[in-house]
Amino acid sequence: MKIFYSLLCFFILIFNSFSQSKASELVENGVSEQLAHFRKKQISDLHYTLFFEIPNQKTENINSNLIVNLSLSDLSQPLLLDFKEKTLNIKTIEANGKKISIVYENGHIIIPVSALTSGKNRIEISFIAGNLSLNRNDDFLYTLLVPDRASTLFPCFDQPDLKATYKLRLSVPKDWSVLAGADVVEKLEKGDFTSYTFGESDKMSTYLFSFVAGKFKSVTQKPGLEMMMLYRENSPEKFRVSADTIFNLHQQSLDFLEKYTDRKFPFQKLDFASIPVFQYGGMEHVGAIQYRESTLFLDNSATDSEKLNRAKLIAHETSHMWFGDLVTMKWFDDVWMKEVFANFMADKIMNPIFPKVNHNLQFFTAHYPSAFAEDRSLGTHPIKQHLANLKNAGSLYGAIIYNKAPIMMRQLEASMGKEAFQKGIQKYIQKYANDNADWNNLVEILDAETPLDMKKWSDVWVNKSGRAIFTDKIEYDAKNRIKSFEIQQKAEDKSENIWPQVFQIGLVYAKEVKVLSVNINDKNTVVKETIGLEKPLAVVYNYNGFGYGVFPLDGNNLNYIASLKDEMARASSYSNLYENMLIGNISPDDAFRCYFRGIQLEENELVLRIITNNINTIYWRFFTEKQQMISQKKLVYTLFTRLPSDLSPNIKKTLFGLFSSVAYSDLGKTSLYKVWSKEISIPNLKLNEDDYTNMAMNLAIFQHPKADEILEKTRTSFTNPDKQKRFEFLLPSLSKDESVRNAFIESLKDDANREKESWVSAGLANVNHPLRQESAQKYIRFSLDLVDEIQRTGDIFFPKDWLDNTVGKYSSKYAFDEVQRFLKENPNFSPILKRKLFQATDLLYKAQNIKKETE
């Protein structure tokens, strides 16, 4: 009996030790996969009730209260709520009506098992709301909680597969308006404040919960579904030109998505707010989408591209209502799924809204350059990435998921067929509505709709990184007819990966272009349809812009590009020229000459945008000072003399954008100043307040003699106070006084001065402009040393933006050496941030290689 008792005590001791060990593993910083999996089994029937008391002054604390009602099925471990704030922010905790001690560790509030019951439980917490993601301004605020920021605002279970409903009450200054994910059901005035009670929301993940409060105007329309918009834009012209369009674009997107998915709009409402300092283009909060105001409100000077971009943004966020909000990823390693479908559907929605636009061309220009920019870098990564802890989820965002993933999805649709693909998507939405799904769940559904081996196909496109480099081997017979035509594919990273894909090639002849479809499934593909055809003047690869990779290009015969009649073929060829230059197949001089011819001849706005972006990059990043001096006069003169000609407003605006960015010569500055001061007016060139602001900033950076006067006149010209605040923030970065610019950079050590992230990015770009890099390069190491803190305190896109606008602006050997020194001295530098650094410095690395080859 004594032996049995001893063994029993031993096993109890072992079990308790194991249990304590397991609990300690769960209570690590962030939300680990292990904690997320456990809580998904432990928690169900989850409901939050929240109260926030917003004071008049943004420096004052926001007193708050939370009630969580939930069911628990596993009491082997305590209940962990995530709250990434100071312990002092937690005032009191009650569990099931009893006050308990505050136990807080590694960002988690720990509710002991002894305070819990199997089945229904009620937790009440009085706390001070966290400020990190509350985006507080003097007279407005808004929450932005993606991907793991809900727990920086209030205690919660901050993981996407624990969906819940929300009941919200806000007390705000009485002249403020409010917006949240449900309708207001009660409004009570209490002195200088008004209390708003919202009804119960639809089920949503924590990152989709939001509210907006502040001095906003509101407008309600019913283009089909009744919608309300909060806004601060005070230009009557912009409101008159934009308001109806904004509502109609939402309704057009809804109509398309309901038909495509075969499911009605899935939530109570679709309201939205336009916010002047919003970090992103938009964010798909359930019932309360948030947008950057400058993207929504356009005036009569807006180009077709700007109008299209606005429509795409609205379609993107509306698509999220089905893809992301209704069906949500299980874990943030599949965050790309919601983004790929939002972008993919947005591109489809554009077809009926803009019937005159070449949507294949629009898709190409929207996605390919951005995808290539990251995928060709040392920081490339697969579309689907492993995520061990939700605290690192912000690092997953970037061009790979936003731009390469839609390219992948379009290839998949082309391989499956549009009808089979749509049928699979409808089944996916039906099966996982109000639930969570991962990529494998979708693959299983699509696999049943196609003979394509989905698992094999997706393995390389989704789970592998990089892109293909194509070469060809063409042989001709004695009569100059094609004897054999073979296309070879190799992975840029030297791996054995092969990307199955379809695209077209165009054989250019004097009087026609013969277009052939190619289906690539192996390293070597023979194009049998070419056998016996006459030798073409040129072979244009990726003629329809569907292919993904770098294609063969005849460097001795580039003039044909500008003469191609098909605008998609021109765009693809101009893009392919740039990629060939970056891998050393074409010199920057030859590429520049080809693009220079393009700016003289091109009359399609989207194609011209590729040309002007690439010629700008070559000029500033890959030309020596001598090459810049040689080409400056010719470039500025050609651009400025083409502007008064008989061109469309869209073409003129694009050409003027390039002119404004390179006009730093005496002739350029004089001409740019005359446009800014309205001494000269270029016919049919429509410029708005933002254009004049950008001109003023460029003139300051170009050291125009009247720079101070220009900046002061611009500062006092704003009628919109939000825009004036932004410009005043940027003024130190524009100063001709180096010590003032230095002080601006030093001020960014304080995270309070980095709150307006888009403003900070613009200021950094001003300081690190190529014309100022000699004085600014001393801050490269400063910027690199601070990036880890930027990751901790900033929103998801800020670390990359920070790097892009600091070291990412450079091409010099000095900057390259600084990066190498930093990496050598920081061997434990975050792999996530190292990847962002490599992405941001891809052109810096490429510049070193190109300079060596030139030498």
PDB file of N, CA and C in Angstrom, residues 2-79:
ATOM      1  N   LYS A   2       1.981   1.204   0.781  1.00  0.00           N
ATOM      2  CA  LYS A   2       2.886   2.349   0.851  1.00  0.00           C
ATOM      3  C   LYS A   2       3.550   2.583  -0.505  1.00  0.00           C
ATOM      4  N   ILE A   3       3.880   1.457  -1.209  1.00  0.00           N
ATOM      5  CA  ILE A   3       4.506   1.569  -2.540  1.00  0.00           C
ATOM      6  C   ILE A   3       3.527   2.221  -3.507  1.00  0.00           C
ATOM      7  N   PHE A   4       2.247   1.776  -3.449  1.00  0.00           N
ATOM      8  CA  PHE A   4       1.218   2.334  -4.334  1.00  0.00           C
ATOM      9  C   PHE A   4       1.035   3.827  -4.058  1.00  0.00           C
ATOM     10  N   TYR A   5       1.007   4.215  -2.798  1.00  0.00           N
ATOM     11  CA  TYR A   5       0.827   5.615  -2.433  1.00  0.00           C
ATOM     12  C   TYR A   5       2.006   6.461  -2.926  1.00  0.00           C
ATOM     13  N   SER A   6       3.203   5.905  -2.799  1.00  0.00           N
ATOM     14  CA  SER A   6       4.399   6.623  -3.257  1.00  0.00           C
ATOM     15  C   SER A   6       4.375   6.827  -4.763  1.00  0.00           C
ATOM     16  N   LEU A   7       3.934   5.753  -5.494  1.00  0.00           N
ATOM     17  CA  LEU A   7       3.848   5.859  -6.951  1.00  0.00           C
ATOM     18  C   LEU A   7       2.794   6.897  -7.355  1.00  0.00           C
ATOM     19  N   LEU A   8       1.650   6.900  -6.625  1.00  0.00           N
ATOM     20  CA  LEU A   8       0.595   7.857  -6.926  1.00  0.00           C
ATOM     21  C   LEU A   8       1.091   9.293  -6.752  1.00  0.00           C
ATOM     22  N   CYS A   9       1.799   9.541  -5.646  1.00  0.00           N
ATOM     23  CA  CYS A   9       2.357  10.878  -5.399  1.00  0.00           C
ATOM     24  C   CYS A   9       3.353  11.264  -6.489  1.00  0.00           C
ATOM     25  N   PHE A  10       4.132  10.274  -6.904  1.00  0.00           N
ATOM     26  CA  PHE A  10       5.133  10.512  -7.941  1.00  0.00           C
ATOM     27  C   PHE A  10       4.465  10.936  -9.255  1.00  0.00           C
ATOM     28  N   PHE A  11       3.407  10.200  -9.641  1.00  0.00           N
ATOM     29  CA  PHE A  11       2.734  10.513 -10.903  1.00  0.00           C
ATOM     30  C   PHE A  11       2.009  11.854 -10.829  1.00  0.00           C
ATOM     31  N   ILE A  12       1.441  12.169  -9.654  1.00  0.00           N
ATOM     32  CA  ILE A  12       0.792  13.473  -9.476  1.00  0.00           C
ATOM     33  C   ILE A  12       1.814  14.592  -9.622  1.00  0.00           C
ATOM     34  N   LEU A  13       2.978  14.376  -9.028  1.00  0.00           N
ATOM     35  CA  LEU A  13       4.048  15.363  -9.106  1.00  0.00           C
ATOM     36  C   LEU A  13       4.499  15.566 -10.554  1.00  0.00           C
ATOM     37  N   ILE A  14       4.649  14.441 -11.277  1.00  0.00           N
ATOM     38  CA  ILE A  14       5.061  14.500 -12.682  1.00  0.00           C
ATOM     39  C   ILE A  14       4.006  15.221 -13.514  1.00  0.00           C
ATOM     40  N   PHE A  15       2.711  14.889 -13.247  1.00  0.00           N
ATOM     41  CA  PHE A  15       1.616  15.507 -14.015  1.00  0.00           C
ATOM     42  C   PHE A  15       1.573  17.011 -13.776  1.00  0.00           C
ATOM     43  N   ASN A  16       1.719  17.413 -12.498  1.00  0.00           N
ATOM     44  CA  ASN A  16       1.683  18.838 -12.180  1.00  0.00           C
ATOM     45  C   ASN A  16       2.858  19.568 -12.815  1.00  0.00           C
ATOM     46  N   SER A  17       4.016  18.913 -12.788  1.00  0.00           N
ATOM     47  CA  SER A  17       5.196  19.527 -13.403  1.00  0.00           C
ATOM     48  C   SER A  17       4.986  19.693 -14.898  1.00  0.00           C
ATOM     49  N   PHE A  18       4.406  18.644 -15.537  1.00  0.00           N
ATOM     50  CA  PHE A  18       4.135  18.702 -16.976  1.00  0.00           C
ATOM     51  C   PHE A  18       3.121  19.794 -17.281  1.00  0.00           C
ATOM     52  N   SER A  19       2.086  19.882 -16.428  1.00  0.00           N
ATOM     53  CA  SER A  19       1.037  20.870 -16.638  1.00  0.00           C
ATOM     54  C   SER A  19       1.594  22.282 -16.508  1.00  0.00           C
ATOM     55  N   GLN A  20       2.442  22.509 -15.482  1.00  0.00           N
ATOM     56  CA  GLN A  20       3.046  23.822 -15.282  1.00  0.00           C
ATOM     57  C   GLN A  20       3.973  24.166 -16.435  1.00  0.00           C
ATOM     58  N   SER A  21       4.707  23.146 -16.924  1.00  0.00           N
ATOM     59  CA  SER A  21       5.608  23.355 -18.051  1.00  0.00           C
ATOM     60  C   SER A  21       4.835  23.740 -19.289  1.00  0.00           C
ATOM     61  N   LYS A  22       3.702  23.058 -19.524  1.00  0.00           N
ATOM     62  CA  LYS A  22       2.868  23.352 -20.685  1.00  0.00           C
ATOM     63  C   LYS A  22       2.307  24.765 -20.585  1.00  0.00           C
ATOM     64  N   ALA A  23       1.875  25.143 -19.360  1.00  0.00           N
ATOM     65  CA  ALA A  23       1.323  26.479 -19.170  1.00  0.00           C
ATOM     66  C   ALA A  23       2.371  27.547 -19.439  1.00  0.00           C
ATOM     67  N   SER A  24       3.597  27.333 -18.984  1.00  0.00           N
ATOM     68  CA  SER A  24       4.651  28.317 -19.196  1.00  0.00           C
ATOM     69  C   SER A  24       4.988  28.454 -20.672  1.00  0.00           C
ATOM     70  N   GLU A  25       4.845  27.353 -21.414  1.00  0.00           N
ATOM     71  CA  GLU A  25       5.085  27.410 -22.854  1.00  0.00           C
ATOM     72  C   GLU A  25       4.017  28.256 -23.545  1.00  0.00           C
ATOM     73  N   LEU A  26       2.788  28.194 -23.030  1.00  0.00           N
ATOM     74  CA  LEU A  26       1.708  28.960 -23.634  1.00  0.00           C
ATOM     75  C   LEU A  26       1.856  30.449 -23.366  1.00  0.00           C
ATOM     76  N   VAL A  27       2.411  30.787 -22.181  1.00  0.00           N
ATOM     77  CA  VAL A  27       2.487  32.191 -21.766  1.00  0.00           C
ATOM     78  C   VAL A  27       3.784  32.823 -22.261  1.00  0.00           C
ATOM     79  N   GLU A  28       4.008  32.808 -23.563  1.00  0.00           N
ATOM     80  CA  GLU A  28       5.151  33.511 -24.135  1.00  0.00           C
ATOM     81  C   GLU A  28       4.646  34.779 -24.801  1.00  0.00           C
ATOM     82  N   ASN A  29       5.552  35.697 -25.097  1.00  0.00           N
ATOM     83  CA  ASN A  29       5.153  36.938 -25.756  1.00  0.00           C
ATOM     84  C   ASN A  29       4.446  36.650 -27.072  1.00  0.00           C
ATOM     85  N   GLY A  30       3.392  37.413 -27.337  1.00  0.00           N
ATOM     86  CA  GLY A  30       2.631  37.202 -28.550  1.00  0.00           C
ATOM     87  C   GLY A  30       1.667  36.038 -28.401  1.00  0.00           C
ATOM     88  N   VAL A  31       1.153  35.586 -29.546  1.00  0.00           N
ATOM     89  CA  VAL A  31       0.263  34.423 -29.571  1.00  0.00           C
ATOM     90  C   VAL A  31       0.960  33.347 -30.398  1.00  0.00           C
ATOM     91  N   SER A  32       1.442  32.322 -29.717  1.00  0.00           N
ATOM     92  CA  SER A  32       2.138  31.241 -30.408  1.00  0.00           C
ATOM     93  C   SER A  32       1.120  30.320 -31.079  1.00  0.00           C
ATOM     94  N   GLU A  33       1.594  29.549 -32.027  1.00  0.00           N
ATOM     95  CA  GLU A  33       0.715  28.557 -32.665  1.00  0.00           C
ATOM     96  C   GLU A  33       0.144  27.619 -31.613  1.00  0.00           C
ATOM     97  N   GLN A  34       0.984  27.253 -30.646  1.00  0.00           N
ATOM     98  CA  GLN A  34       0.546  26.317 -29.611  1.00  0.00           C
ATOM     99  C   GLN A  34      -0.609  26.903 -28.801  1.00  0.00           C
ATOM    100  N   LEU A  35      -0.474  28.171 -28.390  1.00  0.00           N
ATOM    101  CA  LEU A  35      -1.542  28.824 -27.641  1.00  0.00           C
ATOM    102  C   LEU A  35      -2.806  28.949 -28.497  1.00  0.00           C
ATOM    103  N   ALA A  36      -2.625  29.326 -29.755  1.00  0.00           N
ATOM    104  CA  ALA A  36      -3.781  29.494 -30.641  1.00  0.00           C
ATOM    105  C   ALA A  36      -4.542  28.184 -30.813  1.00  0.00           C
ATOM    106  N   HIS A  37      -3.835  27.091 -31.019  1.00  0.00           N
ATOM    107  CA  HIS A  37      -4.481  25.788 -31.189  1.00  0.00           C
ATOM    108  C   HIS A  37      -5.214  25.375 -29.912  1.00  0.00           C
ATOM    109  N   PHE A  38      -4.579  25.612 -28.755  1.00  0.00           N
ATOM    110  CA  PHE A  38      -5.212  25.231 -27.497  1.00  0.00           C
ATOM    111  C   PHE A  38      -6.486  26.037 -27.266  1.00  0.00           C
ATOM    112  N   ARG A  39      -6.405  27.370 -27.481  1.00  0.00           N
ATOM    113  CA  ARG A  39      -7.575  28.206 -27.220  1.00  0.00           C
ATOM    114  C   ARG A  39      -8.719  27.906 -28.193  1.00  0.00           C
ATOM    115  N   LYS A  40      -8.391  27.514 -29.414  1.00  0.00           N
ATOM    116  CA  LYS A  40      -9.440  27.164 -30.367  1.00  0.00           C
ATOM    117  C   LYS A  40     -10.243  25.969 -29.868  1.00  0.00           C
ATOM    118  N   LYS A  41      -9.574  25.023 -29.203  1.00  0.00           N
ATOM    119  CA  LYS A  41     -10.274  23.871 -28.615  1.00  0.00           C
ATOM    120  C   LYS A  41     -10.974  24.250 -27.313  1.00  0.00           C
ATOM    121  N   GLN A  42     -10.400  25.181 -26.592  1.00  0.00           N
ATOM    122  CA  GLN A  42     -10.887  25.532 -25.258  1.00  0.00           C
ATOM    123  C   GLN A  42     -12.117  26.443 -25.291  1.00  0.00           C
ATOM    124  N   ILE A  43     -12.168  27.377 -26.265  1.00  0.00           N
ATOM    125  CA  ILE A  43     -13.132  28.479 -26.235  1.00  0.00           C
ATOM    126  C   ILE A  43     -14.168  28.351 -27.349  1.00  0.00           C
ATOM    127  N   SER A  44     -15.421  28.664 -27.016  1.00  0.00           N
ATOM    128  CA  SER A  44     -16.483  28.748 -28.025  1.00  0.00           C
ATOM    129  C   SER A  44     -17.520  29.764 -27.566  1.00  0.00           C
ATOM    130  N   ASP A  45     -18.484  30.070 -28.473  1.00  0.00           N
ATOM    131  CA  ASP A  45     -19.604  30.963 -28.159  1.00  0.00           C
ATOM    132  C   ASP A  45     -19.103  32.253 -27.498  1.00  0.00           C
ATOM    133  N   LEU A  46     -18.275  32.985 -28.251  1.00  0.00           N
ATOM    134  CA  LEU A  46     -17.525  34.128 -27.706  1.00  0.00           C
ATOM    135  C   LEU A  46     -18.235  35.450 -28.029  1.00  0.00           C
ATOM    136  N   HIS A  47     -18.409  36.302 -26.984  1.00  0.00           N
ATOM    137  CA  HIS A  47     -19.069  37.602 -27.149  1.00  0.00           C
ATOM    138  C   HIS A  47     -18.337  38.646 -26.319  1.00  0.00           C
ATOM    139  N   TYR A  48     -18.040  39.793 -26.952  1.00  0.00           N
ATOM    140  CA  TYR A  48     -17.403  40.903 -26.236  1.00  0.00           C
ATOM    141  C   TYR A  48     -18.395  42.045 -26.057  1.00  0.00           C
ATOM    142  N   THR A  49     -18.366  42.668 -24.880  1.00  0.00           N
ATOM    143  CA  THR A  49     -19.060  43.931 -24.652  1.00  0.00           C
ATOM    144  C   THR A  49     -18.017  44.939 -24.201  1.00  0.00           C
ATOM    145  N   LEU A  50     -17.919  46.074 -24.914  1.00  0.00           N
ATOM    146  CA  LEU A  50     -16.837  47.028 -24.677  1.00  0.00           C
ATOM    147  C   LEU A  50     -17.388  48.431 -24.465  1.00  0.00           C
ATOM    148  N   PHE A  51     -16.755  49.166 -23.546  1.00  0.00           N
ATOM    149  CA  PHE A  51     -17.083  50.561 -23.316  1.00  0.00           C
ATOM    150  C   PHE A  51     -15.790  51.367 -23.286  1.00  0.00           C
ATOM    151  N   PHE A  52     -15.731  52.420 -24.107  1.00  0.00           N
ATOM    152  CA  PHE A  52     -14.571  53.312 -24.129  1.00  0.00           C
ATOM    153  C   PHE A  52     -15.042  54.735 -23.847  1.00  0.00           C
ATOM    154  N   GLU A  53     -14.408  55.372 -22.887  1.00  0.00           N
ATOM    155  CA  GLU A  53     -14.746  56.738 -22.501  1.00  0.00           C
ATOM    156  C   GLU A  53     -13.684  57.677 -23.078  1.00  0.00           C
ATOM    157  N   ILE A  54     -13.990  58.292 -24.239  1.00  0.00           N
ATOM    158  CA  ILE A  54     -13.015  59.109 -24.958  1.00  0.00           C
ATOM    159  C   ILE A  54     -13.027  60.532 -24.405  1.00  0.00           C
ATOM    160  N   PRO A  55     -11.908  61.029 -23.868  1.00  0.00           N
ATOM    161  CA  PRO A  55     -11.871  62.386 -23.311  1.00  0.00           C
ATOM    162  C   PRO A  55     -11.662  63.431 -24.410  1.00  0.00           C
ATOM    163  N   ASN A  56     -11.715  64.712 -24.037  1.00  0.00           N
ATOM    164  CA  ASN A  56     -11.498  65.794 -24.994  1.00  0.00           C
ATOM    165  C   ASN A  56     -10.055  65.873 -25.462  1.00  0.00           C
ATOM    166  N   GLN A  57      -9.129  65.627 -24.567  1.00  0.00           N
ATOM    167  CA  GLN A  57      -7.709  65.770 -24.872  1.00  0.00           C
ATOM    168  C   GLN A  57      -7.088  64.419 -25.210  1.00  0.00           C
ATOM    169  N   LYS A  58      -6.313  64.384 -26.307  1.00  0.00           N
ATOM    170  CA  LYS A  58      -5.745  63.104 -26.739  1.00  0.00           C
ATOM    171  C   LYS A  58      -4.661  62.587 -25.787  1.00  0.00           C
ATOM    172  N   THR A  59      -4.160  63.452 -24.898  1.00  0.00           N
ATOM    173  CA  THR A  59      -3.136  63.023 -23.950  1.00  0.00           C
ATOM    174  C   THR A  59      -3.723  62.335 -22.722  1.00  0.00           C
ATOM    175  N   GLU A  60      -5.043  62.471 -22.529  1.00  0.00           N
ATOM    176  CA  GLU A  60      -5.679  61.875 -21.355  1.00  0.00           C
ATOM    177  C   GLU A  60      -5.957  60.391 -21.583  1.00  0.00           C
ATOM    178  N   ASN A  61      -5.973  59.635 -20.482  1.00  0.00           N
ATOM    179  CA  ASN A  61      -6.261  58.204 -20.571  1.00  0.00           C
ATOM    180  C   ASN A  61      -7.698  57.951 -21.020  1.00  0.00           C
ATOM    181  N   ILE A  62      -7.901  56.809 -21.662  1.00  0.00           N
ATOM    182  CA  ILE A  62      -9.235  56.374 -22.051  1.00  0.00           C
ATOM    183  C   ILE A  62      -9.662  55.248 -21.106  1.00  0.00           C
ATOM    184  N   ASN A  63     -10.515  55.572 -20.161  1.00  0.00           N
ATOM    185  CA  ASN A  63     -11.011  54.565 -19.227  1.00  0.00           C
ATOM    186  C   ASN A  63     -11.999  53.644 -19.952  1.00  0.00           C
ATOM    187  N   SER A  64     -11.839  52.349 -19.704  1.00  0.00           N
ATOM    188  CA  SER A  64     -12.584  51.380 -20.504  1.00  0.00           C
ATOM    189  C   SER A  64     -13.036  50.201 -19.655  1.00  0.00           C
ATOM    190  N   ASN A  65     -14.005  49.490 -20.194  1.00  0.00           N
ATOM    191  CA  ASN A  65     -14.507  48.306 -19.506  1.00  0.00           C
ATOM    192  C   ASN A  65     -14.816  47.219 -20.532  1.00  0.00           C
ATOM    193  N   LEU A  66     -14.535  45.983 -20.150  1.00  0.00           N
ATOM    194  CA  LEU A  66     -14.752  44.833 -21.035  1.00  0.00           C
ATOM    195  C   LEU A  66     -15.529  43.757 -20.302  1.00  0.00           C
ATOM    196  N   ILE A  67     -16.531  43.202 -20.965  1.00  0.00           N
ATOM    197  CA  ILE A  67     -17.190  41.983 -20.485  1.00  0.00           C
ATOM    198  C   ILE A  67     -17.042  40.933 -21.578  1.00  0.00           C
ATOM    199  N   VAL A  68     -16.515  39.772 -21.209  1.00  0.00           N
ATOM    200  CA  VAL A  68     -16.372  38.671 -22.146  1.00  0.00           C
ATOM    201  C   VAL A  68     -17.275  37.534 -21.680  1.00  0.00           C
ATOM    202  N   ASN A  69     -18.194  37.130 -22.522  1.00  0.00           N
ATOM    203  CA  ASN A  69     -19.001  35.939 -22.262  1.00  0.00           C
ATOM    204  C   ASN A  69     -18.533  34.843 -23.212  1.00  0.00           C
ATOM    205  N   LEU A  70     -18.256  33.665 -22.665  1.00  0.00           N
ATOM    206  CA  LEU A  70     -17.726  32.579 -23.478  1.00  0.00           C
ATOM    207  C   LEU A  70     -18.008  31.237 -22.821  1.00  0.00           C
ATOM    208  N   SER A  71     -17.872  30.172 -23.602  1.00  0.00           N
ATOM    209  CA  SER A  71     -17.982  28.810 -23.070  1.00  0.00           C
ATOM    210  C   SER A  71     -16.610  28.167 -23.109  1.00  0.00           C
ATOM    211  N   LEU A  72     -16.306  27.409 -22.052  1.00  0.00           N
ATOM    212  CA  LEU A  72     -15.015  26.726 -21.944  1.00  0.00           C
ATOM    213  C   LEU A  72     -15.238  25.218 -21.865  1.00  0.00           C
ATOM    214  N   SER A  73     -14.431  24.485 -22.622  1.00  0.00           N
ATOM    215  CA  SER A  73     -14.571  23.026 -22.630  1.00  0.00           C
ATOM    216  C   SER A  73     -13.337  22.318 -22.083  1.00  0.00           C
ATOM    217  N   ASP A  74     -12.271  23.051 -21.866  1.00  0.00           N
ATOM    218  CA  ASP A  74     -11.016  22.451 -21.401  1.00  0.00           C
ATOM    219  C   ASP A  74     -10.464  23.320 -20.281  1.00  0.00           C
ATOM    220  N   LEU A  75     -10.446  22.786 -19.067  1.00  0.00           N
ATOM    221  CA  LEU A  75      -9.926  23.527 -17.912  1.00  0.00           C
ATOM    222  C   LEU A  75      -8.601  22.957 -17.426  1.00  0.00           C
ATOM    223  N   SER A  76      -7.870  22.325 -18.340  1.00  0.00           N
ATOM    224  CA  SER A  76      -6.554  21.802 -17.959  1.00  0.00           C
ATOM    225  C   SER A  76      -5.524  22.918 -17.831  1.00  0.00           C
ATOM    226  N   GLN A  77      -5.839  24.081 -18.430  1.00  0.00           N
ATOM    227  CA  GLN A  77      -4.951  25.230 -18.362  1.00  0.00           C
ATOM    228  C   GLN A  77      -5.760  26.470 -18.025  1.00  0.00           C
ATOM    229  N   PRO A  78      -5.118  27.500 -17.471  1.00  0.00           N
ATOM    230  CA  PRO A  78      -5.830  28.747 -17.210  1.00  0.00           C
ATOM    231  C   PRO A  78      -6.255  29.416 -18.519  1.00  0.00           C
ATOM    232  N   LEU A  79      -7.125  30.390 -18.390  1.00  0.00           N
ATOM    233  CA  LEU A  79      -7.593  31.156 -19.544  1.00  0.00           C
ATOM    234  C   LEU A  79      -6.656  32.349 -19.744  1.00  0.00           C
TER     235      LEU A  79
END
